[in-house]
Amino acid sequence: MKRGKKYIESAKLVERTNLYDPKEALELVVKAAPAKFDETVEAHIKLGVDSRHADQQVRGAVVLPHGTGKTTRVLVFAKDDNVKAALDAGADYAGGEELVAKIQNENWFEFDIVVATPDMMGLVGRIGRVLGPKGLMPNPKAGTVTPDVAKAITEIKAGKIEYRLDKTNIIHCPIGKVSFGAEKLADNFNTLLSAVVKAKPAAAKGQYLRTVAVTSTMGPGIKVNPAKID
């Protein structure tokens, strides 16, 4: 793969074979971010589990102490008083049949996360085939199927993120922006890793945290020493 000049210069700051302490790794992420825009910082965590088995799934949600730096657009499926409660709490869109029709007929996806009350899941199920592949299907484990929509929206707007395994047993999550600085990024990183460690399935055997890396949108990946993660 051909790399740009800025990436090559940034990569020179990183020892590719080195395993860094979390704070040191995030200091390097900030220093090595080459773009003129405020890059997103992500954590990539490979776990010693097998996502093909139901008893080894790792999925949940956590509120990052400093948020993600991104404005999250929330769509809520609800009815009656819950529609007003959702809008009052800061939801960008709230409703029922009319929103399902808009998604079905207009291929409308001007939202980042979907919340639903339990009584609306039958309706939401009609568009499960389009929401699912995009990672937008509401899920009780992520706190996005709930009777308390106001609380869910408040947490999402405050920086709540969902983490879950992909098919290669890796979790990919944003943990903030380069402009946050290393200290705030470290707070968010530690909060995420603590949640992932607590979510370790009983069926998981051997080393749980296999590899951990952090990177900015345009910067090089930086390996974190799993043994130094609390």
mmCIF file of C-alpha atoms in Angstrom:
data_model
loop_
_atom_site.group_PDB
_atom_site.id
_atom_site.type_symbol
_atom_site.label_atom_id
_atom_site.label_comp_id
_atom_site.label_asym_id
_atom_site.label_seq_id
_atom_site.Cartn_x
_atom_site.Cartn_y
_atom_site.Cartn_z
ATOM 1 C CA MET A 1 0.000 0.000 0.000
ATOM 2 C CA LYS A 2 1.330 3.414 -0.982
ATOM 3 C CA ARG A 3 1.391 5.847 1.943
ATOM 4 C CA GLY A 4 1.347 9.652 1.867
ATOM 5 C CA LYS A 5 4.284 11.791 3.009
ATOM 6 C CA LYS A 6 2.502 12.930 6.182
ATOM 7 C CA TYR A 7 1.702 9.357 7.211
ATOM 8 C CA ILE A 8 5.300 8.258 6.592
ATOM 9 C CA GLU A 9 6.604 11.108 8.758
ATOM 10 C CA SER A 10 4.108 10.261 11.510
ATOM 11 C CA ALA A 11 5.008 6.557 11.371
ATOM 12 C CA LYS A 12 8.644 7.427 12.096
ATOM 13 C CA LEU A 13 7.559 8.471 15.606
ATOM 14 C CA VAL A 14 6.306 4.963 16.391
ATOM 15 C CA GLU A 15 8.355 1.855 17.118
ATOM 16 C CA ARG A 16 6.281 -0.749 15.301
ATOM 17 C CA THR A 17 7.426 -3.661 17.472
ATOM 18 C CA ASN A 18 7.090 -1.824 20.769
ATOM 19 C CA LEU A 19 4.207 -2.327 23.215
ATOM 20 C CA TYR A 20 3.448 1.030 24.836
ATOM 21 C CA ASP A 21 1.842 1.893 28.151
ATOM 22 C CA PRO A 22 -1.695 3.254 27.513
ATOM 23 C CA LYS A 23 -0.882 6.884 28.417
ATOM 24 C CA GLU A 24 2.312 6.838 26.356
ATOM 25 C CA ALA A 25 0.465 5.308 23.392
ATOM 26 C CA LEU A 26 -2.186 8.033 23.475
ATOM 27 C CA GLU A 27 0.437 10.769 23.750
ATOM 28 C CA LEU A 28 1.936 9.331 20.578
ATOM 29 C CA VAL A 29 -1.471 9.199 18.862
ATOM 30 C CA VAL A 30 -1.917 12.921 19.491
ATOM 31 C CA LYS A 31 1.634 13.724 18.393
ATOM 32 C CA ALA A 32 1.487 11.542 15.278
ATOM 33 C CA ALA A 33 -1.935 12.674 13.974
ATOM 34 C CA PRO A 34 -1.041 14.153 10.566
ATOM 35 C CA ALA A 35 -4.332 15.633 9.324
ATOM 36 C CA LYS A 36 -5.391 19.280 9.463
ATOM 37 C CA PHE A 37 -8.857 18.298 10.727
ATOM 38 C CA ASP A 38 -9.637 17.050 14.244
ATOM 39 C CA GLU A 39 -9.120 13.308 13.801
ATOM 40 C CA THR A 40 -11.153 10.692 15.662
ATOM 41 C CA VAL A 41 -9.141 8.393 17.938
ATOM 42 C CA GLU A 42 -10.151 4.722 17.992
ATOM 43 C CA ALA A 43 -9.320 1.686 20.097
ATOM 44 C CA HIS A 44 -9.123 -1.761 18.481
ATOM 45 C CA ILE A 45 -9.238 -4.697 20.899
ATOM 46 C CA LYS A 46 -8.730 -8.306 19.807
ATOM 47 C CA LEU A 47 -10.126 -10.761 22.360
ATOM 48 C CA GLY A 48 -9.355 -14.397 23.069
ATOM 49 C CA VAL A 49 -12.933 -15.529 22.450
ATOM 50 C CA ASP A 50 -14.830 -17.106 19.576
ATOM 51 C CA SER A 51 -17.724 -14.917 18.449
ATOM 52 C CA ARG A 52 -19.321 -17.891 16.677
ATOM 53 C CA HIS A 53 -20.409 -19.220 20.082
ATOM 54 C CA ALA A 54 -23.293 -17.531 21.897
ATOM 55 C CA ASP A 55 -21.636 -18.023 25.301
ATOM 56 C CA GLN A 56 -18.536 -16.117 24.155
ATOM 57 C CA GLN A 57 -20.215 -12.973 22.881
ATOM 58 C CA VAL A 58 -18.949 -9.660 24.261
ATOM 59 C CA ARG A 59 -21.362 -6.771 23.874
ATOM 60 C CA GLY A 60 -22.425 -3.832 25.955
ATOM 61 C CA ALA A 61 -22.392 -0.069 26.304
ATOM 62 C CA VAL A 62 -20.467 2.435 28.374
ATOM 63 C CA VAL A 63 -20.586 6.199 28.921
ATOM 64 C CA LEU A 64 -17.186 7.740 28.189
ATOM 65 C CA PRO A 65 -16.333 10.389 30.812
ATOM 66 C CA HIS A 66 -15.375 12.970 28.173
ATOM 67 C CA GLY A 67 -17.759 11.871 25.423
ATOM 68 C CA THR A 68 -16.705 11.111 21.858
ATOM 69 C CA GLY A 69 -16.485 14.630 20.495
ATOM 70 C CA LYS A 70 -19.151 13.737 17.960
ATOM 71 C CA THR A 71 -22.749 14.946 17.807
ATOM 72 C CA THR A 72 -24.871 11.790 17.759
ATOM 73 C CA ARG A 73 -28.192 11.907 15.929
ATOM 74 C CA VAL A 74 -30.786 9.807 17.766
ATOM 75 C CA LEU A 75 -33.951 8.319 16.316
ATOM 76 C CA VAL A 76 -36.531 6.980 18.782
ATOM 77 C CA PHE A 77 -39.370 4.594 18.035
ATOM 78 C CA ALA A 78 -42.071 5.307 20.593
ATOM 79 C CA LYS A 79 -45.700 6.336 20.904
ATOM 80 C CA ASP A 80 -47.970 8.576 22.970
ATOM 81 C CA ASP A 81 -46.218 10.331 25.873
ATOM 82 C CA ASN A 82 -42.875 8.665 25.111
ATOM 83 C CA VAL A 83 -42.595 10.610 21.842
ATOM 84 C CA LYS A 84 -42.741 13.912 23.723
ATOM 85 C CA ALA A 85 -40.391 12.586 26.422
ATOM 86 C CA ALA A 86 -37.888 11.572 23.747
ATOM 87 C CA LEU A 87 -37.992 14.943 21.978
ATOM 88 C CA ASP A 88 -37.763 16.832 25.281
ATOM 89 C CA ALA A 89 -34.671 14.769 26.183
ATOM 90 C CA GLY A 90 -32.938 15.748 22.954
ATOM 91 C CA ALA A 91 -33.915 13.075 20.416
ATOM 92 C CA ASP A 92 -33.510 14.272 16.835
ATOM 93 C CA TYR A 93 -36.466 12.229 15.599
ATOM 94 C CA ALA A 94 -39.253 10.350 17.386
ATOM 95 C CA GLY A 95 -42.322 8.524 16.167
ATOM 96 C CA GLY A 96 -43.595 5.226 14.843
ATOM 97 C CA GLU A 97 -45.151 4.046 11.579
ATOM 98 C CA GLU A 98 -44.245 7.217 9.678
ATOM 99 C CA LEU A 99 -40.517 6.762 10.432
ATOM 100 C CA VAL A 100 -40.588 3.110 9.394
ATOM 101 C CA ALA A 101 -42.231 4.146 6.117
ATOM 102 C CA LYS A 102 -39.624 6.879 5.563
ATOM 103 C CA ILE A 103 -36.786 4.372 5.997
ATOM 104 C CA GLN A 104 -38.485 1.777 3.784
ATOM 105 C CA ASN A 105 -39.600 4.113 0.983
ATOM 106 C CA GLU A 106 -36.892 6.793 0.946
ATOM 107 C CA ASN A 107 -33.846 4.811 2.110
ATOM 108 C CA TRP A 108 -33.550 7.450 4.842
ATOM 109 C CA PHE A 109 -30.717 7.049 7.338
ATOM 110 C CA GLU A 110 -30.051 10.530 8.713
ATOM 111 C CA PHE A 111 -29.370 9.164 12.209
ATOM 112 C CA ASP A 112 -26.542 7.438 14.082
ATOM 113 C CA ILE A 113 -28.331 5.383 16.717
ATOM 114 C CA VAL A 114 -31.826 3.971 17.216
ATOM 115 C CA VAL A 115 -33.669 3.699 20.538
ATOM 116 C CA ALA A 116 -37.015 1.947 20.963
ATOM 117 C CA THR A 117 -39.471 1.255 23.734
ATOM 118 C CA PRO A 118 -40.190 -2.486 24.201
ATOM 119 C CA ASP A 119 -43.752 -2.134 22.858
ATOM 120 C CA MET A 120 -42.382 -0.800 19.542
ATOM 121 C CA MET A 121 -40.023 -3.677 18.749
ATOM 122 C CA GLY A 122 -42.653 -5.505 16.698
ATOM 123 C CA LEU A 123 -42.823 -2.473 14.417
ATOM 124 C CA VAL A 124 -39.035 -2.015 14.358
ATOM 125 C CA GLY A 125 -38.672 -5.682 13.418
ATOM 126 C CA ARG A 126 -40.176 -4.864 9.998
ATOM 127 C CA ILE A 127 -36.999 -2.973 9.095
ATOM 128 C CA GLY A 128 -34.600 -5.263 10.949
ATOM 129 C CA ARG A 129 -33.079 -6.403 7.661
ATOM 130 C CA VAL A 130 -31.935 -2.877 6.837
ATOM 131 C CA LEU A 131 -31.094 -1.704 10.360
ATOM 132 C CA GLY A 132 -29.180 -4.851 11.339
ATOM 133 C CA PRO A 133 -26.402 -4.763 8.714
ATOM 134 C CA LYS A 134 -25.790 -1.096 9.536
ATOM 135 C CA GLY A 135 -25.444 -1.850 13.257
ATOM 136 C CA LEU A 136 -28.532 0.234 14.026
ATOM 137 C CA MET A 137 -30.912 -2.394 15.415
ATOM 138 C CA PRO A 138 -31.949 -1.529 19.010
ATOM 139 C CA ASN A 139 -30.717 -4.040 21.592
ATOM 140 C CA PRO A 140 -31.461 -4.413 25.324
ATOM 141 C CA LYS A 141 -27.785 -5.190 26.090
ATOM 142 C CA ALA A 142 -26.787 -1.842 24.622
ATOM 143 C CA GLY A 143 -29.546 -0.056 26.540
ATOM 144 C CA THR A 144 -31.298 0.978 23.328
ATOM 145 C CA VAL A 145 -34.460 -1.036 24.021
ATOM 146 C CA THR A 146 -35.841 0.592 27.146
ATOM 147 C CA PRO A 147 -39.061 2.027 28.611
ATOM 148 C CA ASP A 148 -37.031 5.020 29.881
ATOM 149 C CA VAL A 149 -36.214 6.744 26.590
ATOM 150 C CA ALA A 150 -35.269 10.030 28.276
ATOM 151 C CA LYS A 151 -32.488 8.383 30.283
ATOM 152 C CA ALA A 152 -31.207 6.498 27.224
ATOM 153 C CA ILE A 153 -31.049 9.678 25.143
ATOM 154 C CA THR A 154 -29.332 11.666 27.910
ATOM 155 C CA GLU A 155 -26.626 8.983 28.202
ATOM 156 C CA ILE A 156 -26.142 8.759 24.434
ATOM 157 C CA LYS A 157 -25.802 12.522 24.086
ATOM 158 C CA ALA A 158 -23.335 12.508 27.004
ATOM 159 C CA GLY A 159 -21.035 10.092 25.175
ATOM 160 C CA LYS A 160 -22.425 6.586 25.550
ATOM 161 C CA ILE A 161 -20.959 4.135 23.032
ATOM 162 C CA GLU A 162 -21.712 0.526 22.214
ATOM 163 C CA TYR A 163 -18.973 -2.078 21.994
ATOM 164 C CA ARG A 164 -19.321 -5.502 20.401
ATOM 165 C CA LEU A 165 -17.255 -8.140 18.642
ATOM 166 C CA ASP A 166 -16.981 -8.311 14.892
ATOM 167 C CA LYS A 167 -16.565 -11.615 13.029
ATOM 168 C CA THR A 168 -12.795 -11.551 13.635
ATOM 169 C CA ASN A 169 -13.239 -11.221 17.430
ATOM 170 C CA ILE A 170 -12.185 -7.571 17.447
ATOM 171 C CA ILE A 171 -13.939 -4.629 19.093
ATOM 172 C CA HIS A 172 -13.600 -1.261 17.308
ATOM 173 C CA CYS A 173 -14.632 1.867 19.247
ATOM 174 C CA PRO A 174 -14.115 5.632 19.049
ATOM 175 C CA ILE A 175 -12.673 7.092 22.250
ATOM 176 C CA GLY A 176 -12.598 10.783 21.379
ATOM 177 C CA LYS A 177 -10.837 13.346 19.233
ATOM 178 C CA VAL A 178 -7.158 14.280 18.924
ATOM 179 C CA SER A 179 -8.045 17.718 20.351
ATOM 180 C CA PHE A 180 -9.019 16.062 23.661
ATOM 181 C CA GLY A 181 -5.342 15.567 24.486
ATOM 182 C CA ALA A 182 -3.713 12.453 25.908
ATOM 183 C CA GLU A 183 -5.118 12.757 29.433
ATOM 184 C CA LYS A 184 -8.811 12.836 28.476
ATOM 185 C CA LEU A 185 -8.259 10.169 25.833
ATOM 186 C CA ALA A 186 -6.622 7.984 28.486
ATOM 187 C CA ASP A 187 -9.664 8.441 30.771
ATOM 188 C CA ASN A 188 -11.981 7.353 27.960
ATOM 189 C CA PHE A 189 -9.696 4.467 26.947
ATOM 190 C CA ASN A 190 -9.480 3.139 30.509
ATOM 191 C CA THR A 191 -13.260 3.387 30.935
ATOM 192 C CA LEU A 192 -13.848 1.385 27.752
ATOM 193 C CA LEU A 193 -11.231 -1.268 28.571
ATOM 194 C CA SER A 194 -12.579 -1.643 32.112
ATOM 195 C CA ALA A 195 -16.052 -2.331 30.716
ATOM 196 C CA VAL A 196 -14.707 -4.840 28.176
ATOM 197 C CA VAL A 197 -12.712 -6.672 30.870
ATOM 198 C CA LYS A 198 -15.767 -6.830 33.158
ATOM 199 C CA ALA A 199 -17.763 -8.276 30.254
ATOM 200 C CA LYS A 200 -15.409 -11.253 29.911
ATOM 201 C CA PRO A 201 -17.541 -14.366 29.275
ATOM 202 C CA ALA A 202 -17.196 -17.260 31.717
ATOM 203 C CA ALA A 203 -16.564 -19.535 28.715
ATOM 204 C CA ALA A 204 -13.489 -17.547 27.604
ATOM 205 C CA LYS A 205 -10.267 -19.496 28.103
ATOM 206 C CA GLY A 206 -6.633 -18.391 28.049
ATOM 207 C CA GLN A 207 -5.503 -14.813 27.476
ATOM 208 C CA TYR A 208 -8.538 -12.532 27.158
ATOM 209 C CA LEU A 209 -6.933 -9.326 25.871
ATOM 210 C CA ARG A 210 -4.878 -10.565 22.934
ATOM 211 C CA THR A 211 -3.882 -7.328 21.217
ATOM 212 C CA VAL A 212 -4.857 -3.714 21.815
ATOM 213 C CA ALA A 213 -4.070 -0.803 19.517
ATOM 214 C CA VAL A 214 -4.989 2.868 19.286
ATOM 215 C CA THR A 215 -4.933 5.067 16.211
ATOM 216 C CA SER A 216 -6.208 8.341 14.809
ATOM 217 C CA THR A 217 -8.192 8.555 11.563
ATOM 218 C CA MET A 218 -5.148 9.238 9.382
ATOM 219 C CA GLY A 219 -2.322 8.217 11.718
ATOM 220 C CA PRO A 220 -0.371 5.008 12.326
ATOM 221 C CA GLY A 221 -1.582 2.261 14.645
ATOM 222 C CA ILE A 222 0.127 2.139 18.042
ATOM 223 C CA LYS A 223 0.223 -1.106 20.022
ATOM 224 C CA VAL A 224 -0.697 -1.017 23.710
ATOM 225 C CA ASN A 225 0.729 -3.501 26.203
ATOM 226 C CA PRO A 226 -2.286 -5.578 27.419
ATOM 227 C CA ALA A 227 -0.386 -6.398 30.631
ATOM 228 C CA LYS A 228 -0.393 -2.687 31.553
ATOM 229 C CA ILE A 229 -4.179 -2.357 31.302
ATOM 230 C CA ASP A 230 -5.944 -2.395 34.654
#
